[in-house]
PDB file of C-alpha atoms in Angstrom:
ATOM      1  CA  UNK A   8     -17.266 -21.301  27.369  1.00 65.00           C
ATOM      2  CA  UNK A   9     -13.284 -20.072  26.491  1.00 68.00           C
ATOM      3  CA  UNK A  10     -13.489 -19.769  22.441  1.00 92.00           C
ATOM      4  CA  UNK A  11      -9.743 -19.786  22.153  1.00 96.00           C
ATOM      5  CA  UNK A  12      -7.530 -21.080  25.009  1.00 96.00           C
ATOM      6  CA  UNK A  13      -3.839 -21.291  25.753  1.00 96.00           C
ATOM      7  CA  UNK A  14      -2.118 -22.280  28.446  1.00 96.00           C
ATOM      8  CA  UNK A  15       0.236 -21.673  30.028  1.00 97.00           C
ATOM      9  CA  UNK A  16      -0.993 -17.841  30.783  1.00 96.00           C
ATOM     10  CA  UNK A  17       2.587 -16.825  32.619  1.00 97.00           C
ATOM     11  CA  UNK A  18       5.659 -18.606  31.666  1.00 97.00           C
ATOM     12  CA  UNK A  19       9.217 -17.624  33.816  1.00 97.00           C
ATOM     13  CA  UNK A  20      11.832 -19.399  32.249  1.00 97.00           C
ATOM     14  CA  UNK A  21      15.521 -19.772  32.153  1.00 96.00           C
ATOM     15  CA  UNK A  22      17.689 -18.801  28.978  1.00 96.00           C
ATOM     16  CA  UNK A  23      18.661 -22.091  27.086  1.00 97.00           C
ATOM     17  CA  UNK A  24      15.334 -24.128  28.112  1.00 97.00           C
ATOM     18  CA  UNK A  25      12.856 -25.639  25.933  1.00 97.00           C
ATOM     19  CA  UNK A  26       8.939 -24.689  26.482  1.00 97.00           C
ATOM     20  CA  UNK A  27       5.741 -25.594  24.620  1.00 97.00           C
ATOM     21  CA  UNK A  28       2.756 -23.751  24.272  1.00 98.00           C
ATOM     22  CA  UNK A  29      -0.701 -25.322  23.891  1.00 98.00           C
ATOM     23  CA  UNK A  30      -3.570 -23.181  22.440  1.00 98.00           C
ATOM     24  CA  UNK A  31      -7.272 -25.118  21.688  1.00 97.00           C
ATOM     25  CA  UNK A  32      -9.980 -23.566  20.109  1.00 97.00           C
ATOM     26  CA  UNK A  33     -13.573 -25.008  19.976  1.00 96.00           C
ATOM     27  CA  UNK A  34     -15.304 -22.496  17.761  1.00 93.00           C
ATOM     28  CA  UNK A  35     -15.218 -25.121  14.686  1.00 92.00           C
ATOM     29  CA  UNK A  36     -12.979 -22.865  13.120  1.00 92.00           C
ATOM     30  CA  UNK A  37     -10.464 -24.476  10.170  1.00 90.00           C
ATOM     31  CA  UNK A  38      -7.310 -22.560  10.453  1.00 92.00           C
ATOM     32  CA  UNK A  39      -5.258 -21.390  13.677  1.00 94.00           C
ATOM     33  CA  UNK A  40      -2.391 -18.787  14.157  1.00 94.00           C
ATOM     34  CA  UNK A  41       0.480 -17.730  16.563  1.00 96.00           C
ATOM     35  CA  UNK A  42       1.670 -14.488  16.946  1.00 96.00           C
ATOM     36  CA  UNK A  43       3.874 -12.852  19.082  1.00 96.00           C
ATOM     37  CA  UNK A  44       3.309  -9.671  20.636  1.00 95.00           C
ATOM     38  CA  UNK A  45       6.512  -7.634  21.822  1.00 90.00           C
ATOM     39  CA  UNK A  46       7.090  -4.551  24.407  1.00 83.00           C
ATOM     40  CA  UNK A  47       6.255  -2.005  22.047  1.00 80.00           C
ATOM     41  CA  UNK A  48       2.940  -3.649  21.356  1.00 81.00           C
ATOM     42  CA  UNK A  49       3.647  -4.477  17.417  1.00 88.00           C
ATOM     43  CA  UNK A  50       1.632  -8.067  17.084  1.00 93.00           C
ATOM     44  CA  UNK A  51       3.297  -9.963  14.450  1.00 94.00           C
ATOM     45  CA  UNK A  52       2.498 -12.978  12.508  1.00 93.00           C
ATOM     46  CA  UNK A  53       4.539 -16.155  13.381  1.00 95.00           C
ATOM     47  CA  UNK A  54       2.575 -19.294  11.694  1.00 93.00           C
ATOM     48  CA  UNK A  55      -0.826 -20.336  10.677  1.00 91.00           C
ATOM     49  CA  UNK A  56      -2.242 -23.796  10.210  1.00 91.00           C
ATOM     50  CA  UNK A  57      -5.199 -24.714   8.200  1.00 89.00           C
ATOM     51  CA  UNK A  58      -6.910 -27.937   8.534  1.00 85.00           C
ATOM     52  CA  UNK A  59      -3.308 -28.988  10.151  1.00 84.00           C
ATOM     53  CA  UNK A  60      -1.599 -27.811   6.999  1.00 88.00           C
ATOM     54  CA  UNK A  61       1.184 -25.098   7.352  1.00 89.00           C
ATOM     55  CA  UNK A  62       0.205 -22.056   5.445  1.00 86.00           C
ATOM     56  CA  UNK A  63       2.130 -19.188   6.830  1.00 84.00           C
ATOM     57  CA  UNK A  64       5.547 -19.281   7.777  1.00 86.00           C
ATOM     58  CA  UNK A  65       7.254 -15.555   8.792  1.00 87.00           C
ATOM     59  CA  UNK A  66      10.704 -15.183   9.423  1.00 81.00           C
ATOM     60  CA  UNK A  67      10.734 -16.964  12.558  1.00 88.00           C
ATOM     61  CA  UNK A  68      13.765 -18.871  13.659  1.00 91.00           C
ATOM     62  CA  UNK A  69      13.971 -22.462  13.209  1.00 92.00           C
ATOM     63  CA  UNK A  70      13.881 -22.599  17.472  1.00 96.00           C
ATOM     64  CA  UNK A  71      10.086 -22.272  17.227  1.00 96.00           C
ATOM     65  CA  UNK A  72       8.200 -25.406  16.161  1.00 95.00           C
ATOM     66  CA  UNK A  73       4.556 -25.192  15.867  1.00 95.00           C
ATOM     67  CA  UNK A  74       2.725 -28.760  15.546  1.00 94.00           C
ATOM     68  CA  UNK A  75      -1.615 -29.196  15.045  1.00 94.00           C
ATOM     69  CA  UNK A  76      -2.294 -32.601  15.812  1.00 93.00           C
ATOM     70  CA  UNK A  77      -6.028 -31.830  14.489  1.00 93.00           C
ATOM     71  CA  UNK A  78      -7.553 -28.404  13.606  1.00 91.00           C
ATOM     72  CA  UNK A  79      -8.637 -27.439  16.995  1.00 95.00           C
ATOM     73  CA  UNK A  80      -5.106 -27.160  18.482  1.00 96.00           C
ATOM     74  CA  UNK A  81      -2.075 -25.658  17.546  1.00 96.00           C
ATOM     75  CA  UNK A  82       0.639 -25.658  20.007  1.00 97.00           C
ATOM     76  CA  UNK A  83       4.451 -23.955  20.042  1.00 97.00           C
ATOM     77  CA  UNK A  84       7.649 -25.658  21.069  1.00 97.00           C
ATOM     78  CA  UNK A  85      10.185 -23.299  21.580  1.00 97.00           C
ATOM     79  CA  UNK A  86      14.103 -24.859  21.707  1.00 96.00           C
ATOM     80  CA  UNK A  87      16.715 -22.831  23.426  1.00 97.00           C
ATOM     81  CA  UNK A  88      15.062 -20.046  24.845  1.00 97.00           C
ATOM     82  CA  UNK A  89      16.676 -16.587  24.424  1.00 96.00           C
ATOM     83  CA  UNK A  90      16.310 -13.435  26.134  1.00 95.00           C
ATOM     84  CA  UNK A  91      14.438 -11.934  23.233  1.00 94.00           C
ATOM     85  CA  UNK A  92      11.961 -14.378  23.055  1.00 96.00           C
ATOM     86  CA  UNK A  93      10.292 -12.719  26.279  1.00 96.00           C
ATOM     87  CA  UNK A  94       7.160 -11.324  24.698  1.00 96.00           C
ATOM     88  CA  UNK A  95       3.364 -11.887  24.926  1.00 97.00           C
ATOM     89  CA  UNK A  96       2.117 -14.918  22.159  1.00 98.00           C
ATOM     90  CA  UNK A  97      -1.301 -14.893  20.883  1.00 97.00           C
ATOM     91  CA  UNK A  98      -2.703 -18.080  19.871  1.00 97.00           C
ATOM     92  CA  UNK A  99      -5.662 -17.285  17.450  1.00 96.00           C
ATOM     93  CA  UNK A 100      -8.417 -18.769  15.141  1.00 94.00           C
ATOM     94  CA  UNK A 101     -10.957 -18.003  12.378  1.00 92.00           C
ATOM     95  CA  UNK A 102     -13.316 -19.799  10.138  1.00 86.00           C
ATOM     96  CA  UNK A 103     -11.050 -20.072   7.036  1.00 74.00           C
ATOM     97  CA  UNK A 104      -8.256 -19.100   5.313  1.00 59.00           C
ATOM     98  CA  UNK A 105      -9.302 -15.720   3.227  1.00 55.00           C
ATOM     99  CA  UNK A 106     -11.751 -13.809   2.015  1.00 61.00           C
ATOM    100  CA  UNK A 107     -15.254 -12.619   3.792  1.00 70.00           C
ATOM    101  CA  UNK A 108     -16.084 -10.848   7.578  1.00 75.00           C
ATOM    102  CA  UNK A 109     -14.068 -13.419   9.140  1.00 81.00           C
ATOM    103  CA  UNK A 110     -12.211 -12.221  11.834  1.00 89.00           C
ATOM    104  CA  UNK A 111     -10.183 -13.994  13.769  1.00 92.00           C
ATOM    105  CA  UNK A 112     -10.701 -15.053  17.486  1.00 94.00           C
ATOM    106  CA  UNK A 113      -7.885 -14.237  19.893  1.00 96.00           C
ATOM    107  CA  UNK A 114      -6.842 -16.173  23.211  1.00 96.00           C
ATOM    108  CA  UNK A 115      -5.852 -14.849  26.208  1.00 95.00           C
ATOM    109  CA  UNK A 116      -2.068 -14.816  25.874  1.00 96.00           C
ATOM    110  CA  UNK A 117       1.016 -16.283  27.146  1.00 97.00           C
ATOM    111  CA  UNK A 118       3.349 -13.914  28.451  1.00 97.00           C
ATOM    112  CA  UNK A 119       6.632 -15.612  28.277  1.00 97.00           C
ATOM    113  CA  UNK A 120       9.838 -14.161  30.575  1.00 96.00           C
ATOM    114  CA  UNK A 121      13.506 -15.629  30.247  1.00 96.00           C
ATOM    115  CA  UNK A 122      15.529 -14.960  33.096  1.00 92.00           C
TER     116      UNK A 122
ATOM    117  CA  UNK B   3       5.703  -5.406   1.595  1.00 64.00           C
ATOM    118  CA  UNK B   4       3.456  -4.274   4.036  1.00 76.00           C
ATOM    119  CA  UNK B   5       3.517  -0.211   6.200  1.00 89.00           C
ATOM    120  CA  UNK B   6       0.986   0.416   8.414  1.00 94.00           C
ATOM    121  CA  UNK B   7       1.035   3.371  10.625  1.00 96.00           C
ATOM    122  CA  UNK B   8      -1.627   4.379  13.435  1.00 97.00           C
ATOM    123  CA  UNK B   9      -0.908   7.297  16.007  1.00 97.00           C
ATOM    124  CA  UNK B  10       0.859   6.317  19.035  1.00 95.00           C
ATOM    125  CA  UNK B  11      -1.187   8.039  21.898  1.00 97.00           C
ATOM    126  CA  UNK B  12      -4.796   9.477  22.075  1.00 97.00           C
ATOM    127  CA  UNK B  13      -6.005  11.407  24.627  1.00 97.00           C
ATOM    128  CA  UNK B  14      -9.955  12.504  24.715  1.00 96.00           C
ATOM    129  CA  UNK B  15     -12.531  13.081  27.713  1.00 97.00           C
ATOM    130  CA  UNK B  16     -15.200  11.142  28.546  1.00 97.00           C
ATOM    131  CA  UNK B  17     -18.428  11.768  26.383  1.00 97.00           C
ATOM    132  CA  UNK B  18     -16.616  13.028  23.270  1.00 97.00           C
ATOM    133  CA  UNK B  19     -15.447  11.579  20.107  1.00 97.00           C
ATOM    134  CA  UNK B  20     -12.031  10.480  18.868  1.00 97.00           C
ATOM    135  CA  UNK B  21     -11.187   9.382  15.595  1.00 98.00           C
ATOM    136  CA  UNK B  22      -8.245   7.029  15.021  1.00 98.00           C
ATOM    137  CA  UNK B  23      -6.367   7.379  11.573  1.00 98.00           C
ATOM    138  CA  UNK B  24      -5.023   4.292   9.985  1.00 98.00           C
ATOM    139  CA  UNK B  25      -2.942   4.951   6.650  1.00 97.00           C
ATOM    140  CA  UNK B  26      -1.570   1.762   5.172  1.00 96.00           C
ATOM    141  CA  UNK B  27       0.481   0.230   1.980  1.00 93.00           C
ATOM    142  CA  UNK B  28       0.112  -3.218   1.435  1.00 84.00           C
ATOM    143  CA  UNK B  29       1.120  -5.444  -1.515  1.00 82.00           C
ATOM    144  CA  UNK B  30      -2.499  -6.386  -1.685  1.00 84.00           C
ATOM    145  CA  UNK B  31      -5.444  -5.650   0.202  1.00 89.00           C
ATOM    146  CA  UNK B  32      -8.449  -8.070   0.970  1.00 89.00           C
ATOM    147  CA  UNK B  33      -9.955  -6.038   3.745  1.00 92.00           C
ATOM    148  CA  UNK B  34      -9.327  -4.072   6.914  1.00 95.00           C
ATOM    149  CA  UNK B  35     -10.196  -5.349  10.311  1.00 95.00           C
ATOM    150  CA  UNK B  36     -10.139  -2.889  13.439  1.00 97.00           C
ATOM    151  CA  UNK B  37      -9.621  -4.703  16.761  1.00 97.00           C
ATOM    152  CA  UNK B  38      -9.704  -3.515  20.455  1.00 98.00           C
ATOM    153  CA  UNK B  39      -6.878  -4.783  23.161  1.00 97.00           C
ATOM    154  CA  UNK B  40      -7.288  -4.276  26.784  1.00 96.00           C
ATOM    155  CA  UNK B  41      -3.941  -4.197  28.692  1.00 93.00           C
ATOM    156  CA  UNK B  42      -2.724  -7.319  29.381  1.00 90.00           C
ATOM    157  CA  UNK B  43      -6.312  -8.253  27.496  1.00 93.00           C
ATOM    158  CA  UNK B  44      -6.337 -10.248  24.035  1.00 94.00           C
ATOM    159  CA  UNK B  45      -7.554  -8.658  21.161  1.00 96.00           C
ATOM    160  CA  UNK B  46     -11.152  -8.433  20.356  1.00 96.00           C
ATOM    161  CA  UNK B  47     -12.678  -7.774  16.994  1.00 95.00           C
ATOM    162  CA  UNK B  48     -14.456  -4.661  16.184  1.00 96.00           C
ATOM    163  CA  UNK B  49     -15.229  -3.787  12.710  1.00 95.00           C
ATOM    164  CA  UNK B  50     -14.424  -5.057   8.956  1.00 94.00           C
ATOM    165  CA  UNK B  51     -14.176  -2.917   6.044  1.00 95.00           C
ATOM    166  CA  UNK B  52     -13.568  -4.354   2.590  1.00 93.00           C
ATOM    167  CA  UNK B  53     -15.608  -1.961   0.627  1.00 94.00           C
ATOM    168  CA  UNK B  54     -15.258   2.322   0.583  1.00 97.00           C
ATOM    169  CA  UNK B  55     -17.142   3.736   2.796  1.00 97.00           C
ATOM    170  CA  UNK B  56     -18.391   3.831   6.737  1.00 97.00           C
ATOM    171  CA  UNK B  57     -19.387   1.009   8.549  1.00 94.00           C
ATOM    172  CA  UNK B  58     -21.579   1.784  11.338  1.00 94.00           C
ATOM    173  CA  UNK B  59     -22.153  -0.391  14.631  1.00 90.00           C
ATOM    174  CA  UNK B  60     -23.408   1.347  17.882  1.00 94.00           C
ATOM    175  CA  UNK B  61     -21.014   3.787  19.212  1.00 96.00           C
ATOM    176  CA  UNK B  62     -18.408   2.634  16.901  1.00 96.00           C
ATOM    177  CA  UNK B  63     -17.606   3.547  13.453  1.00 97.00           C
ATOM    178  CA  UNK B  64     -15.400   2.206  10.734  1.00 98.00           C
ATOM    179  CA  UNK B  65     -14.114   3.970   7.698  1.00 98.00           C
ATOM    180  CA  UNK B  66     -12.092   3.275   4.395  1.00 98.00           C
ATOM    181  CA  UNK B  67     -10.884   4.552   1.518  1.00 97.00           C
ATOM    182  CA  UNK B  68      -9.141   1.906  -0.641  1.00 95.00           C
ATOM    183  CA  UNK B  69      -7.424   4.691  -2.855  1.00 95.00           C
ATOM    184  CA  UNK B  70      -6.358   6.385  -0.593  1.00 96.00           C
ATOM    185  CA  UNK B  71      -5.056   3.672   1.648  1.00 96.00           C
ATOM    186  CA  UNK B  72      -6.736   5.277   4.926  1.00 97.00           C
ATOM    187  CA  UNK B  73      -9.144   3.899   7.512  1.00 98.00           C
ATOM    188  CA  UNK B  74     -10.335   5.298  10.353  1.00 98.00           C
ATOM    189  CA  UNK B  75     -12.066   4.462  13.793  1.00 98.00           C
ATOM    190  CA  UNK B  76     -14.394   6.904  14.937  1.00 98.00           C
ATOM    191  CA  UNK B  77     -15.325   6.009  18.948  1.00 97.00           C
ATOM    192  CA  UNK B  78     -18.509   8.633  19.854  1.00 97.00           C
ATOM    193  CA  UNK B  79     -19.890   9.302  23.439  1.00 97.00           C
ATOM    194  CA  UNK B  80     -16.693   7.770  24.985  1.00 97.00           C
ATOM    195  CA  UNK B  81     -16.886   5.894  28.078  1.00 97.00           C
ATOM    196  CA  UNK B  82     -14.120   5.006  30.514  1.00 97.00           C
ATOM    197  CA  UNK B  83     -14.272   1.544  30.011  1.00 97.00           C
ATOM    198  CA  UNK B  84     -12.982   2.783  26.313  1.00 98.00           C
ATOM    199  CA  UNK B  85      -9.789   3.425  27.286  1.00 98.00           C
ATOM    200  CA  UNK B  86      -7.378   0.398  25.216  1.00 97.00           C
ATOM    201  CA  UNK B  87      -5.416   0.159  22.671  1.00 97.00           C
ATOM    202  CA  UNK B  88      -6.989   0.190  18.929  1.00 98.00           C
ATOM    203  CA  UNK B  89      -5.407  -1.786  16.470  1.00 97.00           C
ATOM    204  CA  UNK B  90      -5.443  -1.290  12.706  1.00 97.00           C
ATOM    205  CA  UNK B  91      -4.602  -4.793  10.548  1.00 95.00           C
ATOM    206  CA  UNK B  92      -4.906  -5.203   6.889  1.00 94.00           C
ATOM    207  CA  UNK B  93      -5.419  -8.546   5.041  1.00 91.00           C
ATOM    208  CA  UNK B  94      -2.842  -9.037   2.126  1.00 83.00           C
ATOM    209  CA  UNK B  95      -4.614 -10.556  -1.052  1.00 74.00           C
ATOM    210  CA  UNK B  96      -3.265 -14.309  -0.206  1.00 67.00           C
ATOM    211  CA  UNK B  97      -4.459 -15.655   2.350  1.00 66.00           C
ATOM    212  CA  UNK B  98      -6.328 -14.389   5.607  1.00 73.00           C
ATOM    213  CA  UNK B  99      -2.720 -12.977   7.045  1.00 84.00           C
ATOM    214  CA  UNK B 100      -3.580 -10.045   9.051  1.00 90.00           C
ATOM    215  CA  UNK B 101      -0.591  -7.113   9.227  1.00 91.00           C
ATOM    216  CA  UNK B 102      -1.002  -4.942  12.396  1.00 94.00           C
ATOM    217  CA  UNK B 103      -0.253  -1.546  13.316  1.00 94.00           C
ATOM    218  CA  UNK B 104       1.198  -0.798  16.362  1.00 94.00           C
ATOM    219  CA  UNK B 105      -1.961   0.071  17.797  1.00 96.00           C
ATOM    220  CA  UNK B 106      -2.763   3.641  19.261  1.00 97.00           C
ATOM    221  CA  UNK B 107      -3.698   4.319  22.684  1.00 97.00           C
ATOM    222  CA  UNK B 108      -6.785   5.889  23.850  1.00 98.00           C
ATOM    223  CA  UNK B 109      -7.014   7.649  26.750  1.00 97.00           C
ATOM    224  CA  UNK B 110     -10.771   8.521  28.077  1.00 97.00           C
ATOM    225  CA  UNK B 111     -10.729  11.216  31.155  1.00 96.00           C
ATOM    226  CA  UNK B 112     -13.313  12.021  33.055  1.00 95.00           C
TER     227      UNK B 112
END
């Protein structure tokens, strides 16, 4: 069974579009994450939900959205789609917010192209 | 703020052992978490260090020096299939917000 899945895997987009991603996770786990991944490999921090609350919030332009409807998903709306927004996003997951061996639980990616 | 800084590029043949240096300042620190990323592969966990000292598990080793700010990955009796990127990330003290290196690339030839 996929721990932590997003869809879609491949995204090819025009500039100026708007895209969502979905990510689902049925490990039980409270708190969810996206990151983005660029082409020099540097994965960075974008949001993280726990229990559907918002807890981390990076420098991220106000284009990207992220909604949890319950604790097991966490998806990303994306408005206006730029050039530079082509990168790999991780959707990811762990048991709770700090503290412990808790690491957290990666999907497979979404690697996300603007034409 | 948070610096973390890995080697780029590892090269090592297949049966040896590579160590991977991770030297890191961080705000806070609430552990260090050592993950492995296939190409085009997500990230999988692979050790946890919170505490100085090694952490052993199978082939892989884990170690850390909080003083110091220094970890390091120590891969023995390499095996193709090792060949990924490694990828140091330290916890800050808020939180469970990982900061990543850029990962270093190992290389395993036969």
């Amino acid at each position: 069974d996929t721990a932590v899945s997003q869809t879609p895997k491949y995204l090819v987009t025009q500039m100026g579009n708007d895209k969502s991603i979905k990510c689902e996770q049925n490990l039980g786990h409270d708190t969810m994450y996206w990151y983005k991944q660029d082409s020099k490999k540097f994965l960075k921090i974008m949001f993280s939900y726990n229990n559907k609350e918002l807890i981390i919030n990076e420098t991220v332009p106000n284009r990207f959205s992220p909604k949890s409807p319950d604790k097991a998903h966490l998806n990303l709306h994306i408005n206006s789609l730029e050039l530079g927004d082509s990168a790999v996003y991780f959707c990811a997951s762990s048991q709770r917010t700090g503290g412990g061996n808790q690491p957290q639980h990666f999907g497979d990616g979404t690697r996300l192209s603007i034409l | 703020g948070q610096n973390i800084d890995q080697p780029t590029e590892m090269t090592a043949t297949e049966g040896a052992i590579v160590q991977i240096n991770c030297t890191y300042q961080t705000s806070g620190f609430n552990g260090l978490f050592w993950y492995q990323q296939h190409a085009g592969e997500a990230p999988t966990f692979l050790s946890y260090n919170v505490l100085d000292g090694l952490e052993e598990k199978g082939r892989f080793s884990s170690f850390l020096s909080r003083s110091k700010g220094y970890s390091y990955l120590l891969l023995k009796e390499l095996q193709m299939k090792d060949s990924a990127s490694y990828l140091c990330a330290v916890r800050g003290a808020a939180g469970n917000k990982l900061t990543f290196g850029g990962g270093t690339r190992v290389l395993v030839k036969p």
